[in-house]
Amino acid sequence: MNRHLIASLAAGLFATSALAQVTVTDPWVRATVPTAKSAGAFMHLQSATNARLVGVSTPVAGRAEIHEMAMENNTMRMRAVDGIDLPAGKPVHLASGGYHLMFFELKRQLKEGETVPVILTVQDAARKQTSVTVQAQVKPLTYVAPAMQGHHGH
């Protein structure tokens, strides 16, 4: 009986380690004015295995979505997407002008210098989902990430 329990535990550990391992660097959120109801969030993602960012949430907003800026009929438009592919070993930048996160129905003003928890839902190739929680620094309204200047996110 113990052998079966050990085998089951080992299988469970293997399945957990097979989940996408995503590294998040430079997470930040744009500060808001007191009456703002939305804010953008940005970061760099890199997965050790092929994975997909499929969801986002934060306690500071009633709703959070994954968005993309794209040209449509010579006009830059923002739209929600159902996810972003995270190819194994390749950095994916969430930045102004490309893929990014949007927080809607803000519960309060986001002030420069504070941090905001952001929960990312990542799905691996086997469709198993895991959550990655990061603390995103709130940056000034005029902030432009130095590494992202001239980048468009994809």
JSON list of C-alpha atoms in Angstrom, two decimals:
[
{"chain": "A", "resi": 1, "resn": "MET", "atom": "CA", "xyz": [0.00, 0.00, 0.00]},
{"chain": "A", "resi": 2, "resn": "ASN", "atom": "CA", "xyz": [2.80, 2.45, 0.85]},
{"chain": "A", "resi": 3, "resn": "ARG", "atom": "CA", "xyz": [4.43, 1.73, -2.51]},
{"chain": "A", "resi": 4, "resn": "HIS", "atom": "CA", "xyz": [1.29, 2.90, -4.32]},
{"chain": "A", "resi": 5, "resn": "LEU", "atom": "CA", "xyz": [1.06, 6.02, -2.18]},
{"chain": "A", "resi": 6, "resn": "ILE", "atom": "CA", "xyz": [4.71, 6.87, -2.89]},
{"chain": "A", "resi": 7, "resn": "ALA", "atom": "CA", "xyz": [4.20, 6.25, -6.61]},
{"chain": "A", "resi": 8, "resn": "SER", "atom": "CA", "xyz": [1.13, 8.52, -6.61]},
{"chain": "A", "resi": 9, "resn": "LEU", "atom": "CA", "xyz": [2.98, 11.27, -4.75]},
{"chain": "A", "resi": 10, "resn": "ALA", "atom": "CA", "xyz": [5.94, 10.99, -7.14]},
{"chain": "A", "resi": 11, "resn": "ALA", "atom": "CA", "xyz": [3.60, 11.24, -10.13]},
{"chain": "A", "resi": 12, "resn": "GLY", "atom": "CA", "xyz": [1.99, 14.32, -8.59]},
{"chain": "A", "resi": 13, "resn": "LEU", "atom": "CA", "xyz": [5.36, 15.96, -8.02]},
{"chain": "A", "resi": 14, "resn": "PHE", "atom": "CA", "xyz": [6.39, 15.25, -11.61]},
{"chain": "A", "resi": 15, "resn": "ALA", "atom": "CA", "xyz": [3.17, 16.78, -12.94]},
{"chain": "A", "resi": 16, "resn": "THR", "atom": "CA", "xyz": [3.70, 19.91, -10.82]},
{"chain": "A", "resi": 17, "resn": "SER", "atom": "CA", "xyz": [7.26, 20.34, -12.05]},
{"chain": "A", "resi": 18, "resn": "ALA", "atom": "CA", "xyz": [6.04, 19.96, -15.63]},
{"chain": "A", "resi": 19, "resn": "LEU", "atom": "CA", "xyz": [3.94, 23.12, -15.29]},
{"chain": "A", "resi": 20, "resn": "ALA", "atom": "CA", "xyz": [5.25, 26.09, -17.21]},
{"chain": "A", "resi": 21, "resn": "GLN", "atom": "CA", "xyz": [7.92, 27.93, -15.28]},
{"chain": "A", "resi": 22, "resn": "VAL", "atom": "CA", "xyz": [7.43, 31.59, -16.06]},
{"chain": "A", "resi": 23, "resn": "THR", "atom": "CA", "xyz": [9.84, 34.30, -15.04]},
{"chain": "A", "resi": 24, "resn": "VAL", "atom": "CA", "xyz": [8.43, 37.80, -14.68]},
{"chain": "A", "resi": 25, "resn": "THR", "atom": "CA", "xyz": [10.74, 40.81, -14.65]},
{"chain": "A", "resi": 26, "resn": "ASP", "atom": "CA", "xyz": [10.17, 44.56, -14.41]},
{"chain": "A", "resi": 27, "resn": "PRO", "atom": "CA", "xyz": [6.42, 44.46, -13.62]},
{"chain": "A", "resi": 28, "resn": "TRP", "atom": "CA", "xyz": [4.89, 47.92, -13.33]},
{"chain": "A", "resi": 29, "resn": "VAL", "atom": "CA", "xyz": [1.55, 49.69, -13.44]},
{"chain": "A", "resi": 30, "resn": "ARG", "atom": "CA", "xyz": [0.92, 53.24, -14.58]},
{"chain": "A", "resi": 31, "resn": "ALA", "atom": "CA", "xyz": [-0.23, 55.59, -11.80]},
{"chain": "A", "resi": 32, "resn": "THR", "atom": "CA", "xyz": [-3.71, 57.03, -12.09]},
{"chain": "A", "resi": 33, "resn": "VAL", "atom": "CA", "xyz": [-5.47, 60.28, -11.34]},
{"chain": "A", "resi": 34, "resn": "PRO", "atom": "CA", "xyz": [-8.05, 60.08, -8.51]},
{"chain": "A", "resi": 35, "resn": "THR", "atom": "CA", "xyz": [-11.06, 59.68, -10.86]},
{"chain": "A", "resi": 36, "resn": "ALA", "atom": "CA", "xyz": [-9.52, 57.10, -13.23]},
{"chain": "A", "resi": 37, "resn": "LYS", "atom": "CA", "xyz": [-11.36, 53.82, -13.65]},
{"chain": "A", "resi": 38, "resn": "SER", "atom": "CA", "xyz": [-8.66, 51.98, -15.61]},
{"chain": "A", "resi": 39, "resn": "ALA", "atom": "CA", "xyz": [-4.90, 51.47, -15.69]},
{"chain": "A", "resi": 40, "resn": "GLY", "atom": "CA", "xyz": [-2.34, 49.62, -17.79]},
{"chain": "A", "resi": 41, "resn": "ALA", "atom": "CA", "xyz": [0.21, 47.09, -16.53]},
{"chain": "A", "resi": 42, "resn": "PHE", "atom": "CA", "xyz": [3.43, 46.06, -18.22]},
{"chain": "A", "resi": 43, "resn": "MET", "atom": "CA", "xyz": [6.23, 43.50, -17.72]},
{"chain": "A", "resi": 44, "resn": "HIS", "atom": "CA", "xyz": [8.59, 41.03, -19.36]},
{"chain": "A", "resi": 45, "resn": "LEU", "atom": "CA", "xyz": [7.63, 37.35, -19.38]},
{"chain": "A", "resi": 46, "resn": "GLN", "atom": "CA", "xyz": [9.75, 34.33, -20.22]},
{"chain": "A", "resi": 47, "resn": "SER", "atom": "CA", "xyz": [8.67, 30.71, -19.96]},
{"chain": "A", "resi": 48, "resn": "ALA", "atom": "CA", "xyz": [11.00, 27.72, -19.70]},
{"chain": "A", "resi": 49, "resn": "THR", "atom": "CA", "xyz": [8.51, 25.66, -21.75]},
{"chain": "A", "resi": 50, "resn": "ASN", "atom": "CA", "xyz": [5.89, 26.52, -24.35]},
{"chain": "A", "resi": 51, "resn": "ALA", "atom": "CA", "xyz": [3.02, 28.10, -22.45]},
{"chain": "A", "resi": 52, "resn": "ARG", "atom": "CA", "xyz": [0.27, 30.68, -22.78]},
{"chain": "A", "resi": 53, "resn": "LEU", "atom": "CA", "xyz": [-0.79, 33.59, -20.60]},
{"chain": "A", "resi": 54, "resn": "VAL", "atom": "CA", "xyz": [-4.56, 33.02, -20.36]},
{"chain": "A", "resi": 55, "resn": "GLY", "atom": "CA", "xyz": [-5.71, 35.24, -17.52]},
{"chain": "A", "resi": 56, "resn": "VAL", "atom": "CA", "xyz": [-4.96, 38.09, -15.17]},
{"chain": "A", "resi": 57, "resn": "SER", "atom": "CA", "xyz": [-6.49, 39.47, -12.00]},
{"chain": "A", "resi": 58, "resn": "THR", "atom": "CA", "xyz": [-5.69, 42.00, -9.31]},
{"chain": "A", "resi": 59, "resn": "PRO", "atom": "CA", "xyz": [-7.45, 42.97, -6.09]},
{"chain": "A", "resi": 60, "resn": "VAL", "atom": "CA", "xyz": [-7.28, 46.68, -7.03]},
{"chain": "A", "resi": 61, "resn": "ALA", "atom": "CA", "xyz": [-9.69, 46.27, -9.97]},
{"chain": "A", "resi": 62, "resn": "GLY", "atom": "CA", "xyz": [-13.10, 44.79, -10.54]},
{"chain": "A", "resi": 63, "resn": "ARG", "atom": "CA", "xyz": [-11.93, 43.35, -13.85]},
{"chain": "A", "resi": 64, "resn": "ALA", "atom": "CA", "xyz": [-8.58, 42.71, -15.56]},
{"chain": "A", "resi": 65, "resn": "GLU", "atom": "CA", "xyz": [-7.92, 41.72, -19.18]},
{"chain": "A", "resi": 66, "resn": "ILE", "atom": "CA", "xyz": [-5.09, 40.86, -21.54]},
{"chain": "A", "resi": 67, "resn": "HIS", "atom": "CA", "xyz": [-5.01, 43.43, -24.36]},
{"chain": "A", "resi": 68, "resn": "GLU", "atom": "CA", "xyz": [-3.31, 44.09, -27.67]},
{"chain": "A", "resi": 69, "resn": "MET", "atom": "CA", "xyz": [-2.75, 47.32, -29.55]},
{"chain": "A", "resi": 70, "resn": "ALA", "atom": "CA", "xyz": [-2.93, 46.75, -33.31]},
{"chain": "A", "resi": 71, "resn": "MET", "atom": "CA", "xyz": [-3.41, 48.76, -36.48]},
{"chain": "A", "resi": 72, "resn": "GLU", "atom": "CA", "xyz": [-6.89, 48.38, -38.01]},
{"chain": "A", "resi": 73, "resn": "ASN", "atom": "CA", "xyz": [-7.74, 50.44, -41.10]},
{"chain": "A", "resi": 74, "resn": "ASN", "atom": "CA", "xyz": [-4.89, 52.90, -40.41]},
{"chain": "A", "resi": 75, "resn": "THR", "atom": "CA", "xyz": [-6.06, 53.41, -36.82]},
{"chain": "A", "resi": 76, "resn": "MET", "atom": "CA", "xyz": [-4.38, 52.06, -33.70]},
{"chain": "A", "resi": 77, "resn": "ARG", "atom": "CA", "xyz": [-6.98, 50.11, -31.71]},
{"chain": "A", "resi": 78, "resn": "MET", "atom": "CA", "xyz": [-6.90, 48.32, -28.38]},
{"chain": "A", "resi": 79, "resn": "ARG", "atom": "CA", "xyz": [-8.76, 45.05, -27.97]},
{"chain": "A", "resi": 80, "resn": "ALA", "atom": "CA", "xyz": [-8.99, 42.22, -25.45]},
{"chain": "A", "resi": 81, "resn": "VAL", "atom": "CA", "xyz": [-7.38, 38.92, -26.44]},
{"chain": "A", "resi": 82, "resn": "ASP", "atom": "CA", "xyz": [-7.93, 35.48, -24.94]},
{"chain": "A", "resi": 83, "resn": "GLY", "atom": "CA", "xyz": [-4.24, 34.92, -24.33]},
{"chain": "A", "resi": 84, "resn": "ILE", "atom": "CA", "xyz": [-0.63, 35.44, -25.36]},
{"chain": "A", "resi": 85, "resn": "ASP", "atom": "CA", "xyz": [1.69, 32.65, -26.45]},
{"chain": "A", "resi": 86, "resn": "LEU", "atom": "CA", "xyz": [4.88, 32.31, -24.40]},
{"chain": "A", "resi": 87, "resn": "PRO", "atom": "CA", "xyz": [7.33, 30.38, -26.62]},
{"chain": "A", "resi": 88, "resn": "ALA", "atom": "CA", "xyz": [9.92, 28.39, -24.66]},
{"chain": "A", "resi": 89, "resn": "GLY", "atom": "CA", "xyz": [12.99, 30.46, -23.82]},
{"chain": "A", "resi": 90, "resn": "LYS", "atom": "CA", "xyz": [11.87, 33.57, -25.71]},
{"chain": "A", "resi": 91, "resn": "PRO", "atom": "CA", "xyz": [11.10, 36.85, -23.95]},
{"chain": "A", "resi": 92, "resn": "VAL", "atom": "CA", "xyz": [7.62, 38.31, -24.40]},
{"chain": "A", "resi": 93, "resn": "HIS", "atom": "CA", "xyz": [7.28, 41.99, -23.61]},
{"chain": "A", "resi": 94, "resn": "LEU", "atom": "CA", "xyz": [4.04, 43.45, -22.36]},
{"chain": "A", "resi": 95, "resn": "ALA", "atom": "CA", "xyz": [4.50, 47.12, -23.24]},
{"chain": "A", "resi": 96, "resn": "SER", "atom": "CA", "xyz": [2.73, 50.24, -24.45]},
{"chain": "A", "resi": 97, "resn": "GLY", "atom": "CA", "xyz": [1.85, 49.88, -28.12]},
{"chain": "A", "resi": 98, "resn": "GLY", "atom": "CA", "xyz": [1.64, 46.07, -28.06]},
{"chain": "A", "resi": 99, "resn": "TYR", "atom": "CA", "xyz": [0.44, 43.39, -25.70]},
{"chain": "A", "resi": 100, "resn": "HIS", "atom": "CA", "xyz": [-0.29, 44.68, -22.19]},
{"chain": "A", "resi": 101, "resn": "LEU", "atom": "CA", "xyz": [-2.65, 44.17, -19.27]},
{"chain": "A", "resi": 102, "resn": "MET", "atom": "CA", "xyz": [-5.61, 46.42, -18.50]},
{"chain": "A", "resi": 103, "resn": "PHE", "atom": "CA", "xyz": [-7.27, 46.90, -15.13]},
{"chain": "A", "resi": 104, "resn": "PHE", "atom": "CA", "xyz": [-10.86, 48.16, -15.20]},
{"chain": "A", "resi": 105, "resn": "GLU", "atom": "CA", "xyz": [-13.28, 49.30, -12.50]},
{"chain": "A", "resi": 106, "resn": "LEU", "atom": "CA", "xyz": [-10.42, 50.44, -10.27]},
{"chain": "A", "resi": 107, "resn": "LYS", "atom": "CA", "xyz": [-11.32, 50.34, -6.60]},
{"chain": "A", "resi": 108, "resn": "ARG", "atom": "CA", "xyz": [-8.98, 53.21, -5.73]},
{"chain": "A", "resi": 109, "resn": "GLN", "atom": "CA", "xyz": [-6.35, 55.54, -7.11]},
{"chain": "A", "resi": 110, "resn": "LEU", "atom": "CA", "xyz": [-3.02, 53.89, -7.92]},
{"chain": "A", "resi": 111, "resn": "LYS", "atom": "CA", "xyz": [-0.29, 56.10, -6.49]},
{"chain": "A", "resi": 112, "resn": "GLU", "atom": "CA", "xyz": [3.33, 56.33, -7.56]},
{"chain": "A", "resi": 113, "resn": "GLY", "atom": "CA", "xyz": [5.67, 54.31, -5.34]},
{"chain": "A", "resi": 114, "resn": "GLU", "atom": "CA", "xyz": [3.17, 51.73, -4.08]},
{"chain": "A", "resi": 115, "resn": "THR", "atom": "CA", "xyz": [3.00, 48.13, -5.25]},
{"chain": "A", "resi": 116, "resn": "VAL", "atom": "CA", "xyz": [0.04, 46.26, -6.67]},
{"chain": "A", "resi": 117, "resn": "PRO", "atom": "CA", "xyz": [-0.36, 42.47, -6.66]},
{"chain": "A", "resi": 118, "resn": "VAL", "atom": "CA", "xyz": [-0.98, 41.02, -10.13]},
{"chain": "A", "resi": 119, "resn": "ILE", "atom": "CA", "xyz": [-1.97, 37.37, -10.53]},
{"chain": "A", "resi": 120, "resn": "LEU", "atom": "CA", "xyz": [-1.14, 35.85, -13.91]},
{"chain": "A", "resi": 121, "resn": "THR", "atom": "CA", "xyz": [-2.75, 32.59, -15.03]},
{"chain": "A", "resi": 122, "resn": "VAL", "atom": "CA", "xyz": [-0.45, 30.54, -17.24]},
{"chain": "A", "resi": 123, "resn": "GLN", "atom": "CA", "xyz": [-1.42, 27.40, -19.12]},
{"chain": "A", "resi": 124, "resn": "ASP", "atom": "CA", "xyz": [1.18, 24.83, -20.17]},
{"chain": "A", "resi": 125, "resn": "ALA", "atom": "CA", "xyz": [1.15, 22.64, -23.29]},
{"chain": "A", "resi": 126, "resn": "ALA", "atom": "CA", "xyz": [-0.86, 19.98, -21.39]},
{"chain": "A", "resi": 127, "resn": "ARG", "atom": "CA", "xyz": [-3.51, 22.67, -20.60]},
{"chain": "A", "resi": 128, "resn": "LYS", "atom": "CA", "xyz": [-2.67, 22.64, -16.88]},
{"chain": "A", "resi": 129, "resn": "GLN", "atom": "CA", "xyz": [-2.99, 26.08, -15.34]},
{"chain": "A", "resi": 130, "resn": "THR", "atom": "CA", "xyz": [-0.88, 27.68, -12.66]},
{"chain": "A", "resi": 131, "resn": "SER", "atom": "CA", "xyz": [-0.88, 31.13, -11.09]},
{"chain": "A", "resi": 132, "resn": "VAL", "atom": "CA", "xyz": [2.10, 33.44, -10.85]},
{"chain": "A", "resi": 133, "resn": "THR", "atom": "CA", "xyz": [1.74, 36.38, -8.46]},
{"chain": "A", "resi": 134, "resn": "VAL", "atom": "CA", "xyz": [3.97, 39.41, -8.90]},
{"chain": "A", "resi": 135, "resn": "GLN", "atom": "CA", "xyz": [4.20, 42.74, -7.12]},
{"chain": "A", "resi": 136, "resn": "ALA", "atom": "CA", "xyz": [4.04, 45.49, -9.73]},
{"chain": "A", "resi": 137, "resn": "GLN", "atom": "CA", "xyz": [5.47, 48.89, -8.84]},
{"chain": "A", "resi": 138, "resn": "VAL", "atom": "CA", "xyz": [3.24, 51.87, -9.59]},
{"chain": "A", "resi": 139, "resn": "LYS", "atom": "CA", "xyz": [5.19, 54.29, -11.80]},
{"chain": "A", "resi": 140, "resn": "PRO", "atom": "CA", "xyz": [4.41, 57.94, -12.66]},
{"chain": "A", "resi": 141, "resn": "LEU", "atom": "CA", "xyz": [1.85, 58.75, -15.35]},
{"chain": "A", "resi": 142, "resn": "THR", "atom": "CA", "xyz": [4.67, 59.90, -17.65]},
{"chain": "A", "resi": 143, "resn": "TYR", "atom": "CA", "xyz": [6.96, 56.89, -17.04]},
{"chain": "A", "resi": 144, "resn": "VAL", "atom": "CA", "xyz": [8.45, 55.07, -20.03]},
{"chain": "A", "resi": 145, "resn": "ALA", "atom": "CA", "xyz": [10.36, 51.86, -19.27]},
{"chain": "A", "resi": 146, "resn": "PRO", "atom": "CA", "xyz": [13.97, 52.43, -20.44]},
{"chain": "A", "resi": 147, "resn": "ALA", "atom": "CA", "xyz": [14.37, 48.95, -21.93]},
{"chain": "A", "resi": 148, "resn": "MET", "atom": "CA", "xyz": [11.07, 49.31, -23.73]},
{"chain": "A", "resi": 149, "resn": "GLN", "atom": "CA", "xyz": [11.62, 52.62, -25.50]},
{"chain": "A", "resi": 150, "resn": "GLY", "atom": "CA", "xyz": [11.14, 51.92, -29.19]},
{"chain": "A", "resi": 151, "resn": "HIS", "atom": "CA", "xyz": [9.80, 48.40, -28.45]},
{"chain": "A", "resi": 152, "resn": "HIS", "atom": "CA", "xyz": [6.30, 47.43, -29.41]},
{"chain": "A", "resi": 153, "resn": "GLY", "atom": "CA", "xyz": [5.73, 44.46, -27.21]},
{"chain": "A", "resi": 154, "resn": "HIS", "atom": "CA", "xyz": [5.52, 41.33, -29.33]}
]
